[in-house]
């Protein structure tokens, strides 16, 4: 199972004493990706947002900077809000990243859980789902054909035009990211695309049927589910002790969830709710390395996922604490998880003497 991280490059929404601005956060981000590569993590994802509390409005630019400081780790969006972007430019940007990184780029495409990009780029929210479906169709056509002829309702047609540069990889990986929508899971399966499921609340086991829907849709469409990858994308934090991990993570995470909750009409969170969520059946992966590893393995038994991405840098957390958490993730958590989840390789019979 691949293990990695993702973040939205959180910054302080308001200036003031102790505020973390975009310049500081983006410089720290590159150091975090570099360390994740050094300690042997497999994937780093950066999410696109267009708000004052996040610095990653152009993830591929930051990932390109990280490509020059890393050697092995895969670099992906988490997510690209494809509905309000242009598939031609998305492909060109990630193909360029793929060339710079010698084949480590991926696209994680989603409809977007925030809507700021739609009015910003002149799109109608009433077309929310149709925009994504149409643009995903175009993006896949560009990936699979050097010259493209395509037409849709919401974007101008393309008539036998080439899209360049082509990526380093023969086939640029394109994942579909979803929250909890069964129709989105089924679409990914029908298209034969890998699926990333974000779980940030509730009991994760309740989301397991989405992977069943995904695999069944793949089978009906003639795609072998065994060939399709799945990922869990969750919140969590790692420290040397459980109490330290909880104390370090609760404040910034609660501030972010309450801020977003006020926008969306959610009730406020509390330390009691937080502590319950980091229990064995909750959605938060917070604790010492052994506890977090145990929970990752337990969820893998339920979901059978091929990838696990952890969002640790939530809110304006201290850079030193994030760096320590990344170190523990790569050097202590990852070896435990890999040992417990490695797929058995059939023994090869020795040749006859």
XYZ file of C-alpha atoms in Angstrom:
353
model
C 0.000 0.000 0.000
C 1.278 3.463 -0.903
C 1.489 5.934 1.970
C 1.537 9.682 1.639
C 0.405 13.129 2.644
C -1.757 15.903 1.292
C -2.370 19.494 2.314
C -4.079 22.696 1.194
C -1.165 24.902 2.356
C -3.203 26.632 5.079
C -2.362 30.221 5.994
C -3.729 32.641 8.566
C -6.979 34.174 7.245
C -6.179 37.496 8.939
C -2.835 39.288 9.429
C -1.504 39.833 12.927
C 0.967 38.632 15.519
C 1.961 35.037 14.790
C 0.098 34.947 11.476
C 1.521 32.678 8.769
C 1.389 34.218 5.312
C 1.601 32.683 1.855
C 5.335 33.285 1.414
C 6.278 31.502 4.639
C 3.801 28.689 4.125
C 4.881 27.898 0.578
C 8.574 27.887 1.529
C 7.783 25.528 4.399
C 5.690 23.377 2.092
C 8.640 22.635 -0.180
C 10.682 21.554 2.848
C 7.843 19.252 3.934
C 7.640 17.586 0.514
C 11.425 17.217 0.440
C 11.413 15.540 3.859
C 8.530 13.258 2.879
C 10.648 12.076 -0.040
C 13.725 11.573 2.148
C 11.895 9.427 4.726
C 10.447 7.167 2.042
C 6.821 8.240 1.711
C 5.246 7.468 -1.655
C 2.915 10.359 -2.514
C 2.441 14.057 -1.747
C -0.764 15.846 -2.770
C -1.583 19.553 -2.863
C -5.165 20.777 -3.070
C -6.443 23.695 -5.146
C -8.371 26.430 -3.335
C -9.179 30.070 -4.029
C -9.700 31.439 -0.520
C -7.773 33.691 1.876
C -7.079 30.778 4.246
C -5.182 28.666 1.686
C -2.077 29.441 -0.376
C -2.424 26.695 -2.986
C -4.435 28.284 -5.778
C -1.887 26.959 -8.319
C -0.773 23.575 -6.946
C 1.166 22.502 -10.013
C 3.568 25.447 -9.627
C 4.464 24.434 -6.072
C 4.702 20.780 -7.098
C 7.092 21.726 -9.899
C 9.314 23.476 -7.360
C 9.185 20.356 -5.204
C 10.064 18.172 -8.201
C 13.514 19.764 -8.264
C 14.062 18.992 -4.571
C 12.852 15.370 -4.637
C 13.791 12.158 -6.403
C 11.181 9.449 -5.827
C 7.922 10.694 -4.330
C 4.847 10.996 -6.566
C 3.441 14.526 -6.896
C -0.304 14.962 -7.296
C -3.051 17.527 -6.987
C -5.518 16.867 -4.176
C -7.643 18.010 -5.876
C -7.697 19.833 -9.216
C -11.107 21.516 -9.426
C -11.633 20.396 -13.000
C -15.135 21.858 -13.302
C -13.807 25.443 -13.231
C -10.559 24.842 -15.116
C -9.725 24.085 -18.726
C -8.732 20.472 -19.439
C -6.209 21.499 -22.089
C -4.295 23.695 -19.651
C -4.615 21.142 -16.851
C -3.089 18.469 -19.057
C -0.307 20.746 -20.318
C 0.637 21.829 -16.808
C 0.738 18.307 -15.390
C 2.515 16.953 -18.463
C 5.168 19.603 -17.842
C 5.378 18.578 -14.181
C 5.688 14.963 -15.310
C 8.606 15.836 -17.569
C 10.361 17.839 -14.843
C 9.903 15.046 -12.319
C 10.821 12.207 -14.724
C 7.396 10.604 -14.516
C 6.121 11.311 -10.991
C 3.101 13.513 -11.736
C -0.546 12.603 -11.204
C -3.851 14.443 -11.455
C -6.517 13.970 -8.797
C -9.614 15.536 -10.326
C -12.734 16.488 -8.402
C -15.834 18.642 -8.599
C -14.633 20.701 -5.614
C -16.107 20.921 -2.133
C -15.641 24.714 -2.181
C -17.350 26.839 -4.811
C -15.210 30.019 -4.907
C -13.602 29.067 -8.214
C -16.909 28.994 -10.109
C -17.760 32.731 -9.992
C -14.037 33.574 -10.068
C -13.604 31.930 -13.481
C -17.062 32.720 -14.786
C -18.887 29.398 -14.419
C -22.495 28.807 -13.432
C -23.038 26.691 -10.320
C -26.196 25.315 -11.901
C -23.866 23.436 -14.271
C -21.846 21.982 -11.369
C -22.067 18.307 -12.274
C -22.329 18.677 -16.046
C -19.190 20.815 -16.113
C -17.221 18.108 -14.371
C -18.534 15.276 -16.529
C -17.888 17.167 -19.760
C -14.428 18.370 -18.825
C -13.394 14.980 -17.512
C -14.409 13.506 -20.857
C -12.174 16.033 -22.631
C -9.265 15.506 -20.227
C -9.345 11.759 -20.830
C -9.500 12.298 -24.594
C -6.416 14.517 -24.403
C -4.576 11.961 -22.294
C -5.365 9.096 -24.651
C -4.845 10.870 -28.008
C -2.159 13.286 -29.183
C -4.629 14.941 -31.564
C -8.132 15.512 -30.306
C -11.497 16.031 -31.945
C -14.118 16.760 -29.295
C -17.341 18.701 -28.763
C -19.542 19.430 -25.768
C -22.228 21.855 -24.591
C -20.288 24.010 -22.130
C -16.931 24.387 -23.846
C -15.893 25.270 -27.377
C -15.150 22.244 -29.578
C -11.698 21.067 -30.624
C -11.151 19.848 -34.171
C -8.112 17.654 -34.756
C -5.755 19.717 -32.613
C -2.652 18.436 -30.832
C -2.059 19.088 -27.127
C 1.590 19.432 -26.127
C 3.900 18.652 -24.438
C 3.185 14.986 -23.943
C 4.069 13.624 -20.501
C 7.091 11.530 -19.542
C 4.806 8.631 -18.622
C 3.022 6.801 -21.409
C -0.287 7.442 -19.627
C -0.579 10.254 -17.134
C -2.445 8.889 -14.066
C -5.810 10.557 -13.497
C -7.634 9.803 -10.236
C -11.195 10.771 -9.363
C -11.665 12.236 -5.873
C -15.044 12.023 -4.158
C -16.664 12.790 -0.812
C -19.670 10.589 -0.173
C -21.646 10.577 -3.420
C -22.514 7.101 -4.752
C -23.019 8.434 -8.293
C -19.466 9.791 -8.322
C -18.087 6.436 -7.189
C -20.031 4.658 -9.911
C -18.807 7.108 -12.567
C -15.174 6.495 -11.641
C -15.690 2.739 -11.819
C -17.459 2.909 -15.169
C -14.602 4.978 -16.597
C -11.988 2.633 -15.185
C -10.261 5.376 -13.202
C -8.633 5.058 -9.764
C -10.757 6.434 -6.915
C -9.756 8.563 -3.904
C -12.320 8.757 -1.100
C -12.092 11.602 1.415
C -13.353 10.758 4.916
C -13.181 13.637 7.398
C -15.994 12.746 9.782
C -18.305 10.015 10.971
C -17.400 6.345 11.132
C -15.221 5.291 8.185
C -16.807 1.843 7.998
C -20.031 3.499 6.811
C -18.203 4.643 3.662
C -17.110 1.125 2.677
C -20.179 0.565 0.430
C -18.887 3.341 -1.856
C -15.956 1.146 -2.832
C -18.411 -1.712 -3.448
C -20.434 0.560 -5.756
C -17.219 1.618 -7.493
C -16.010 -1.929 -8.099
C -19.439 -3.155 -9.220
C -19.748 -0.269 -11.721
C -16.286 -1.090 -13.026
C -17.244 -4.727 -13.510
C -20.468 -3.819 -15.365
C -18.466 -1.563 -17.693
C -15.991 -4.331 -18.469
C -13.205 -2.979 -16.269
C -11.476 -5.460 -13.987
C -11.771 -4.101 -10.417
C -8.481 -5.829 -9.588
C -6.741 -3.398 -11.951
C -8.208 -0.283 -10.301
C -6.537 1.510 -7.392
C -8.329 3.072 -4.420
C -7.183 5.594 -1.831
C -8.405 6.800 1.553
C -7.744 10.514 2.198
C -8.158 11.424 5.882
C -7.202 13.862 8.649
C -4.684 13.013 11.335
C -1.449 13.763 13.134
C 1.486 11.846 14.579
C 3.665 12.710 17.562
C 5.893 10.748 19.906
C 3.058 10.405 22.444
C -0.691 10.179 22.053
C -1.363 13.161 24.304
C 1.114 15.316 22.409
C -0.420 14.400 19.053
C -3.931 15.208 20.285
C -2.924 18.476 21.951
C -0.912 19.654 18.939
C -3.601 18.809 16.390
C -6.846 19.697 18.142
C -6.512 23.503 18.222
C -5.651 24.132 14.553
C -7.984 21.428 13.272
C -10.921 22.658 15.372
C -10.348 26.241 14.261
C -10.496 25.207 10.596
C -13.518 22.937 10.997
C -15.422 25.572 12.983
C -14.593 28.279 10.445
C -15.815 26.148 7.558
C -18.725 24.932 9.671
C -19.968 28.491 10.181
C -20.041 28.931 6.397
C -21.948 25.692 5.863
C -24.242 25.645 8.857
C -22.503 22.890 10.805
C -22.579 22.830 14.566
C -19.350 23.675 16.433
C -16.878 20.930 17.232
C -15.545 20.241 20.724
C -12.642 18.464 22.390
C -15.004 15.683 23.456
C -16.105 15.158 19.849
C -12.479 15.306 18.722
C -11.407 12.698 21.271
C -14.249 10.421 20.197
C -13.265 10.812 16.517
C -9.694 9.715 17.197
C -10.908 6.491 18.796
C -10.696 3.123 17.003
C -13.932 3.605 15.031
C -13.590 7.347 14.355
C -12.375 9.217 11.285
C -9.295 10.915 12.791
C -5.890 9.208 12.715
C -4.269 10.944 15.688
C -1.793 9.360 18.067
C 1.657 7.952 18.530
C 3.231 6.063 15.594
C 2.121 2.628 16.731
C -1.488 3.727 17.256
C -1.729 5.442 13.887
C -0.148 2.465 12.133
C -2.589 0.097 13.830
C -5.559 2.196 12.720
C -4.305 2.430 9.131
C -3.955 -1.338 9.005
C -7.413 -1.828 10.531
C -9.013 0.440 7.915
C -7.114 -1.348 5.155
C -8.755 -4.609 6.248
C -12.165 -2.957 5.765
C -11.545 -1.067 2.519
C -8.792 -3.023 0.778
C -7.361 0.317 -0.345
C -4.122 0.610 -2.304
C -3.177 4.073 -1.029
C -3.543 6.046 2.190
C -3.084 9.829 2.296
C -2.977 11.744 5.574
C -3.704 15.474 5.907
C -1.637 16.574 8.918
C -0.914 20.229 8.102
C -4.376 21.607 8.882
C -4.641 25.219 10.004
C -1.591 27.204 10.997
C 0.412 24.482 12.703
C 4.036 25.034 13.668
C 6.358 23.986 10.856
C 8.714 22.156 13.238
C 5.841 19.999 14.534
C 4.739 19.133 10.999
C 8.305 18.184 10.074
C 8.596 15.927 13.129
C 5.265 14.296 12.283
C 6.425 13.624 8.713
C 9.623 12.079 10.040
C 7.666 9.752 12.350
C 5.256 8.854 9.555
C 8.029 7.807 7.201
C 10.463 6.188 9.625
C 8.128 4.507 12.128
C 4.528 4.317 10.882
C 5.274 3.355 7.271
C 7.458 0.304 8.032
C 4.794 -1.123 10.366
C 1.988 -0.582 7.855
C 3.956 -1.970 4.927
C 4.863 -5.096 6.852
C 1.219 -5.723 7.777
C -0.338 -4.919 4.396
C 2.173 -6.255 1.879
C 0.544 -8.571 -0.615
C 1.956 -12.064 -0.459
C 4.026 -12.948 -3.521
C 3.661 -16.597 -4.564
C 6.838 -18.578 -4.141
C 8.543 -19.617 -7.351
C 9.462 -23.275 -7.482
C 13.169 -23.973 -7.788
C 14.188 -25.413 -11.164
C 14.767 -29.146 -11.257
C 18.377 -30.203 -10.925
